CSV table of C-alpha atoms in Angstrom, one decimal:
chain,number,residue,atom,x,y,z
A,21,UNK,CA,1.4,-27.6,-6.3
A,22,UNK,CA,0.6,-27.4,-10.1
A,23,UNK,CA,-2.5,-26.8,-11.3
A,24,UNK,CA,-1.8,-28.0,-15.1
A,25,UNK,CA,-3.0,-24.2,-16.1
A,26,UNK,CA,-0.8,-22.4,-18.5
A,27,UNK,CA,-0.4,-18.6,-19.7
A,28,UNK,CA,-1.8,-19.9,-23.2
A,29,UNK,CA,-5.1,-20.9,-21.1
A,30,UNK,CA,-5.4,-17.5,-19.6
A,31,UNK,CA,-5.9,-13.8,-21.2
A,32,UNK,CA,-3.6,-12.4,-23.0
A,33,UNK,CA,-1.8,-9.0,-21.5
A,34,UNK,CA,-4.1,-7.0,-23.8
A,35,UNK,CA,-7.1,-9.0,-23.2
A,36,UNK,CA,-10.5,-7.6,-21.6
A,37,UNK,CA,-13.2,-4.9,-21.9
A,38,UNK,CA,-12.9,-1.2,-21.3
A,39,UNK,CA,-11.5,1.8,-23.2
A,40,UNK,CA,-8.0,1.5,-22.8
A,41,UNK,CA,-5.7,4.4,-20.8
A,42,UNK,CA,-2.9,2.7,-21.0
A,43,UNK,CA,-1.0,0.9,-23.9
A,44,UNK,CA,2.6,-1.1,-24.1
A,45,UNK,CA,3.6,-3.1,-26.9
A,46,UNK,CA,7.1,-4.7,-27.1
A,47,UNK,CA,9.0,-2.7,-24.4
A,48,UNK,CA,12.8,-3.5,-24.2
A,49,UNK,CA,14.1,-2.0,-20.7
A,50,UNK,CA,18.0,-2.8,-20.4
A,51,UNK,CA,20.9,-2.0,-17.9
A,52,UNK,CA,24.4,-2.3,-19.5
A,53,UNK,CA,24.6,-6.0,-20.7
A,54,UNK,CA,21.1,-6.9,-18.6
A,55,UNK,CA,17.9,-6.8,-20.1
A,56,UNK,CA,15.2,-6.6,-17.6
A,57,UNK,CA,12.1,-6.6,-19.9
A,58,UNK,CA,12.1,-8.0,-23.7
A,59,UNK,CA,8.9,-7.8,-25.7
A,60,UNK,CA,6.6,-6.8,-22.8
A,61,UNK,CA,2.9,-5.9,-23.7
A,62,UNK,CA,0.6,-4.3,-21.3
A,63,UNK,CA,-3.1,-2.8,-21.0
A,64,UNK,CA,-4.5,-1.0,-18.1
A,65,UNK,CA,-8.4,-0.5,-18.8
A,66,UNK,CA,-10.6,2.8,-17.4
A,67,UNK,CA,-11.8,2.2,-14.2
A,68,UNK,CA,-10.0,-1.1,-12.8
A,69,UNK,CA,-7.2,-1.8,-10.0
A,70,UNK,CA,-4.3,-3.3,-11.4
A,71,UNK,CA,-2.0,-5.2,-9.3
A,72,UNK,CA,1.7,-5.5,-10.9
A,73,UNK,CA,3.6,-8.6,-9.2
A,74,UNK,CA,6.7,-10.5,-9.5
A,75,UNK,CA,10.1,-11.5,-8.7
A,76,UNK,CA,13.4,-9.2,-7.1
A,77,UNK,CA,14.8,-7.7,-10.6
A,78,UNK,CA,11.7,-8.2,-12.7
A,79,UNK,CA,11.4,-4.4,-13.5
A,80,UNK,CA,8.3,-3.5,-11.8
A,81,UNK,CA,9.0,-0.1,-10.8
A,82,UNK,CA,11.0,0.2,-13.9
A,83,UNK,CA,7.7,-0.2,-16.0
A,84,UNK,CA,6.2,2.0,-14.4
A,85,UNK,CA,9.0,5.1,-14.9
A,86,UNK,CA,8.7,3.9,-18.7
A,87,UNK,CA,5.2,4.2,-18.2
A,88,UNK,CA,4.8,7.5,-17.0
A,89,UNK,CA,7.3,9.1,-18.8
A,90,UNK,CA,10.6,8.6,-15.8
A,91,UNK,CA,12.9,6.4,-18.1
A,92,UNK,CA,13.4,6.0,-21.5
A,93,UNK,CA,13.0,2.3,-22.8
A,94,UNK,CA,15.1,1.1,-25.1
A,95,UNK,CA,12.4,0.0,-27.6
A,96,UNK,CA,8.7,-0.3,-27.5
A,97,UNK,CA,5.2,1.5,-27.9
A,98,UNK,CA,3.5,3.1,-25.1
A,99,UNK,CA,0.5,5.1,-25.1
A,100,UNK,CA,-1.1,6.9,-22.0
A,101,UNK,CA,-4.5,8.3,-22.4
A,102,UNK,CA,-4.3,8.8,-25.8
A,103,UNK,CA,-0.7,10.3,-26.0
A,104,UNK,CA,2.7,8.5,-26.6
A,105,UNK,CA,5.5,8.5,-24.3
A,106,UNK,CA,7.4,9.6,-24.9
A,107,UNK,CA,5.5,12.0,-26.7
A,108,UNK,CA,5.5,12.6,-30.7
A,109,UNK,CA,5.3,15.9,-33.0
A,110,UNK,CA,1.7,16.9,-31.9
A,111,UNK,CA,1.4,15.5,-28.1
A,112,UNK,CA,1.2,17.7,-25.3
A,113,UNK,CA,4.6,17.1,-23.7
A,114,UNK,CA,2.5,18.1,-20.5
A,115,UNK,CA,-0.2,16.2,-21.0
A,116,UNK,CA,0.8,12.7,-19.3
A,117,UNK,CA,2.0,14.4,-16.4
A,118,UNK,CA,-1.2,16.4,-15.5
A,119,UNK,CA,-3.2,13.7,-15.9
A,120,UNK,CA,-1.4,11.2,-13.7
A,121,UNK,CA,-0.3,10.6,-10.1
A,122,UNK,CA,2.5,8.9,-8.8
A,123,UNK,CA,2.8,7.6,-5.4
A,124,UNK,CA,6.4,6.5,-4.8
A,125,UNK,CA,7.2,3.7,-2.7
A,126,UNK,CA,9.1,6.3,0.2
A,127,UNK,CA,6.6,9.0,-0.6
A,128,UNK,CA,9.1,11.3,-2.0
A,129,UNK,CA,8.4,14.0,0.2
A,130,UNK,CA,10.4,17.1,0.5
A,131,UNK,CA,11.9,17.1,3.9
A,132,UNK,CA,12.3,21.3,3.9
A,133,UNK,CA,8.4,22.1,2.7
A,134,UNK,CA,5.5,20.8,4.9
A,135,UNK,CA,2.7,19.2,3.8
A,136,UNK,CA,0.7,21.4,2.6
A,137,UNK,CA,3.6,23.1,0.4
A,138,UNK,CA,4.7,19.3,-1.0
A,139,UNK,CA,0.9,19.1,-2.2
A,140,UNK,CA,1.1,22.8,-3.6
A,141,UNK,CA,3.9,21.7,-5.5
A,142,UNK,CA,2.3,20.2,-9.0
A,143,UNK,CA,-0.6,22.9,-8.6
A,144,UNK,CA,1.8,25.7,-9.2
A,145,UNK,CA,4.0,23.7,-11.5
A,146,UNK,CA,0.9,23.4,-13.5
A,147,UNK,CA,-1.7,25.6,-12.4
A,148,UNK,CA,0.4,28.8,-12.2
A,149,UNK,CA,-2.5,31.5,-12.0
A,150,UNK,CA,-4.0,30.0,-8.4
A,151,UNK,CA,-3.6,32.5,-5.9
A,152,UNK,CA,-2.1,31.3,-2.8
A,153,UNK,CA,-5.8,31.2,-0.7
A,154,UNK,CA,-7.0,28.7,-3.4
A,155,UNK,CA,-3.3,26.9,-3.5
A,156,UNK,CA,-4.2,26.4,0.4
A,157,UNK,CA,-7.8,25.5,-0.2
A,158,UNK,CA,-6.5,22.9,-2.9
A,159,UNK,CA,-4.2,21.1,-0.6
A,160,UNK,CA,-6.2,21.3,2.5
A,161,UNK,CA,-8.8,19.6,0.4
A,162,UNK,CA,-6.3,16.9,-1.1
A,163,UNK,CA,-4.8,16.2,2.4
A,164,UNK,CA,-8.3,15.4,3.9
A,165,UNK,CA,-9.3,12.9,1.0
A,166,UNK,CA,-6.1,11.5,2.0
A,167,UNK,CA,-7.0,10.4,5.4
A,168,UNK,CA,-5.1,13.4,7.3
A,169,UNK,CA,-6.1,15.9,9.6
A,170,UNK,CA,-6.7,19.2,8.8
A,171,UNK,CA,-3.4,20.5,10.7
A,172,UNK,CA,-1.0,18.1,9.0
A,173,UNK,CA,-1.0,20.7,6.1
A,174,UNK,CA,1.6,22.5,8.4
A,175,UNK,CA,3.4,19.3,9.5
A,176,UNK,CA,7.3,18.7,7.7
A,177,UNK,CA,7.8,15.0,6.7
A,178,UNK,CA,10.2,14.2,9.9
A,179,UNK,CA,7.4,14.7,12.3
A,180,UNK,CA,5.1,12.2,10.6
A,181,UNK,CA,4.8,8.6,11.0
A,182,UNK,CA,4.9,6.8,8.0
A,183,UNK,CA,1.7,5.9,7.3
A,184,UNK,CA,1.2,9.7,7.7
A,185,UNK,CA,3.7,10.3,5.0
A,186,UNK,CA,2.4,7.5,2.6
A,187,UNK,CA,-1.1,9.4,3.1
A,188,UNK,CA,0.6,13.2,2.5
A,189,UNK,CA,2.5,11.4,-0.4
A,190,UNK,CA,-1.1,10.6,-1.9
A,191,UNK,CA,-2.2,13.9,-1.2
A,192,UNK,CA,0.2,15.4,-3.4
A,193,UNK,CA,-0.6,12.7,-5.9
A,194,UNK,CA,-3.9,13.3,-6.2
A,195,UNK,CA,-3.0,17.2,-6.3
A,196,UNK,CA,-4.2,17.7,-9.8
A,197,UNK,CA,-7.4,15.5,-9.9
A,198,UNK,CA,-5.4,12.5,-12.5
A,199,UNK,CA,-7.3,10.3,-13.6
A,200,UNK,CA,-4.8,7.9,-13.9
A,201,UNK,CA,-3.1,6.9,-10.7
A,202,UNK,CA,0.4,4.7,-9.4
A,203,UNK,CA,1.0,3.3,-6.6
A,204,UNK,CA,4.7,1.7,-6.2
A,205,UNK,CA,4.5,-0.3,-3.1
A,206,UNK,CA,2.0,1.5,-0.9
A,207,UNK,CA,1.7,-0.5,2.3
A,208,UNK,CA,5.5,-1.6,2.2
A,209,UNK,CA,6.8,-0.8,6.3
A,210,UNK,CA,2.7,-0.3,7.1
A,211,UNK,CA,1.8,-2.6,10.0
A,212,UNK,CA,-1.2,-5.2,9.3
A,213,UNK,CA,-3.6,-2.3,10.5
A,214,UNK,CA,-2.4,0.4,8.4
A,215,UNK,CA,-1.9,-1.9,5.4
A,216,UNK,CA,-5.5,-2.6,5.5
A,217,UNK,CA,-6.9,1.2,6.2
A,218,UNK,CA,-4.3,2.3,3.4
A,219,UNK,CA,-5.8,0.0,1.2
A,220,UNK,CA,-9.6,0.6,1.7
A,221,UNK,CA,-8.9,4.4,1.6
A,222,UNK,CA,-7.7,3.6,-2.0
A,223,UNK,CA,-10.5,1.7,-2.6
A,224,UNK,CA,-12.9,4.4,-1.8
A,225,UNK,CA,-11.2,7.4,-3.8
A,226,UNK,CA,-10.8,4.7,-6.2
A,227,UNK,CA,-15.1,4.5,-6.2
A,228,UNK,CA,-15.9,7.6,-5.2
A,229,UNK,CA,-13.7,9.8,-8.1
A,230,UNK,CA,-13.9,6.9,-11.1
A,231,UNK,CA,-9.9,6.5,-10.7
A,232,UNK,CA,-7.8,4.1,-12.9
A,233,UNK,CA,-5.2,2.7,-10.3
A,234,UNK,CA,-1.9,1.0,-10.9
A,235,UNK,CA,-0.3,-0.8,-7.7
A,236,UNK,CA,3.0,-2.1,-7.8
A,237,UNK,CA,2.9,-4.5,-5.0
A,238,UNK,CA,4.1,-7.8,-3.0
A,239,UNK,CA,1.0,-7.4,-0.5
A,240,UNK,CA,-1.3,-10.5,-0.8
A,241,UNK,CA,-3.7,-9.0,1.1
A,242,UNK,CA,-3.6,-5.5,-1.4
A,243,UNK,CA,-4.3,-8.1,-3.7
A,244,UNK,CA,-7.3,-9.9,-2.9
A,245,UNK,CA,-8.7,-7.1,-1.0
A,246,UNK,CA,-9.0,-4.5,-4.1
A,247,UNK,CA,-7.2,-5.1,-7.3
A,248,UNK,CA,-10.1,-6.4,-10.1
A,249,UNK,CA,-6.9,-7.6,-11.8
A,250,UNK,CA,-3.6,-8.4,-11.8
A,251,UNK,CA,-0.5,-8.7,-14.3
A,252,UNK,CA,2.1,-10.9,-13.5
A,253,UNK,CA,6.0,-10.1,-14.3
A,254,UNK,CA,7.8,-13.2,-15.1
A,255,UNK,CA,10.7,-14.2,-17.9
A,256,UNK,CA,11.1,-10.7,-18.6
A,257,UNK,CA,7.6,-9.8,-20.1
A,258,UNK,CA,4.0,-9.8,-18.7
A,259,UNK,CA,2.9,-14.1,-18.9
A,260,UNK,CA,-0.4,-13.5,-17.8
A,261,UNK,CA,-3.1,-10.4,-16.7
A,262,UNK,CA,-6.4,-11.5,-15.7
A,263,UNK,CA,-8.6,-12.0,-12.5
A,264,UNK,CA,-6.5,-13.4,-8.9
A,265,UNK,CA,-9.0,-16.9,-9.3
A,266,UNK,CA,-7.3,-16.8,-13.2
A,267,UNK,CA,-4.0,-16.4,-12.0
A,268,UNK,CA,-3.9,-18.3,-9.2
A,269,UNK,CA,-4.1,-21.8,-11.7
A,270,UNK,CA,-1.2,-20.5,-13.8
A,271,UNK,CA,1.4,-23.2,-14.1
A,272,UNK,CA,4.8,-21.4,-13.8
A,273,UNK,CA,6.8,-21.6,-11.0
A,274,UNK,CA,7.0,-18.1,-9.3
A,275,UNK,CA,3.4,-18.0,-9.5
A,276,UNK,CA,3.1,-21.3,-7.8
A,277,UNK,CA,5.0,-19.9,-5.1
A,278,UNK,CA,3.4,-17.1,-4.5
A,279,UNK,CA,-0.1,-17.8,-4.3
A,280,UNK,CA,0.3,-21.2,-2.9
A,281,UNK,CA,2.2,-20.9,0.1
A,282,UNK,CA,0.6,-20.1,3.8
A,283,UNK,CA,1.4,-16.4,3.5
A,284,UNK,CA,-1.2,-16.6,0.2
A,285,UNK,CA,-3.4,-19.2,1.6
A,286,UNK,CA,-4.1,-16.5,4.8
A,287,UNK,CA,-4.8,-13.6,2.0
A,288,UNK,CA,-7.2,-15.9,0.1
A,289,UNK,CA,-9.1,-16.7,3.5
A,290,UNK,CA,-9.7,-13.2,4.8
A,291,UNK,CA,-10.7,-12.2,1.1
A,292,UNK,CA,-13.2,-14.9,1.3
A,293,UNK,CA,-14.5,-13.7,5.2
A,294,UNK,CA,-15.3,-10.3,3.5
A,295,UNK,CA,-16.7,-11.6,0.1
């Protein structure tokens, strides 16, 4: 179905209201003779949930590495919260990571420390005076706005299930109180239930601590549950960022796809049940 809408008729990537936190201009990401992303541009505003879609191999997680400092791109601009990255003569080299948190798609858990320790982690990476009551404190407080029970602080990843770890994975994200947050693929191998408590409980922190959020995602229902926009990755640059009901009439074939088949058609319904 074409809906005669094209990515001239919608906001550009930089387009909307709000300070911005994060700023990318002309990234080039390439792999030997591949180039993944040519003359992206990007803007993440304070405040919002930003939902990052598209294709197998159209860099998504690969943005976000550049983005947060992980990869080097092979040309571009970006700005995080005011700093470069990577960062110039002046910039806090520190900066970018103390004020962000990274949720990675397998929680990137260390299997030999439990819980609690993975959370400690960042905290004495960066916060090297704590003592260790207040470094236990810290991450029994960061594991219980995760969703866990007090005595998974003493748990090791291997006796968790995985929504457990995606939830001790957040924990440790949200170690240093960022606000800036990513999320690459948070309710990937979450059945429907967990999916949808995983994405409320992001939701909530997202409310209740004024959190910019940036979810890498194929979850339709992620989508329309709790992302106030969403950026879509097609012809290796960003062809449209805007509101789902914006997006949704884009004329280009992926997006077509995606939001128009049954799987999209169910998401769209149960966002509608709730609204």
């Amino acid at each position: 179905m074409s809906t005669g809408a094209s990515a001239a008729d919608l906001p550009a990537p930089d387009a909307g209201t709000g300070e911005l936190v994060v700023r990318v201009r002309g990234l080039v990401n390439r792999f030997g003779a591949q180039t993944v992303h040519d003359g992206l541009d990007l803007d993440v505003r304070r405040g919002e949930i930003l939902g990052i879609v598209g294709g197998s191999g159209t860099g998504k997680s690969v943005l976000m590495r550049s983005i947060v400092g992980l990869r080097q791109p092979d040309a571009g601009q970006i700005q995080v919260l005011g700093v470069s990255v990577p960062p110039g003569p002046g910039d806090d080299p520190q900066h970018v990571q103390r004020n962000t948190g990274i949720l990675f798609q397998d929680g990137a858990l260390f299997s030999s420390l439990t819980v609690g320790e993975n959370v400690q982690v960042p905290l004495k990476e960066h916060q090297p005076g704590l003592s260790e009551r207040w470094l236990y404190e810290l991450a029994l407080l960061k594991v219980k706005l995760a969703g866990l029970p007090a005595d998974a602080i003493y748990k090791l990843p291997s006796q968790l299930s995985g929504g457990m770890r995606k939830r001790a994975g957040l924990a440790r994200a949200l170690a240093l109180d960022p606000p800036l947050l990513f999320l690459d693929e948070p309710t990937a191998g979450l059945d429907p239930i967990g999916a949808a408590a995983f994405d409320q409980l992001i939701l909530t922190l997202q409310q209740a601590l004024g959190l910019t959020v940036v979810i890498i995602t194929h979850d339709l229902d992620t989508l329309y549950a709790i992302c106030n926009r969403v950026a879509v990755l097609a012809d290796k640059r960003v062809i449209a960022c805007a509101p789902l009901r914006q997006i949704e009439q884009l004329d280009h074939p992926w997006v077509q796809d995606y939001f128009h088949g049954p799987r999209a058609r169910a998401a769209q319904q149960a966002a509608q049940r709730k609204d």
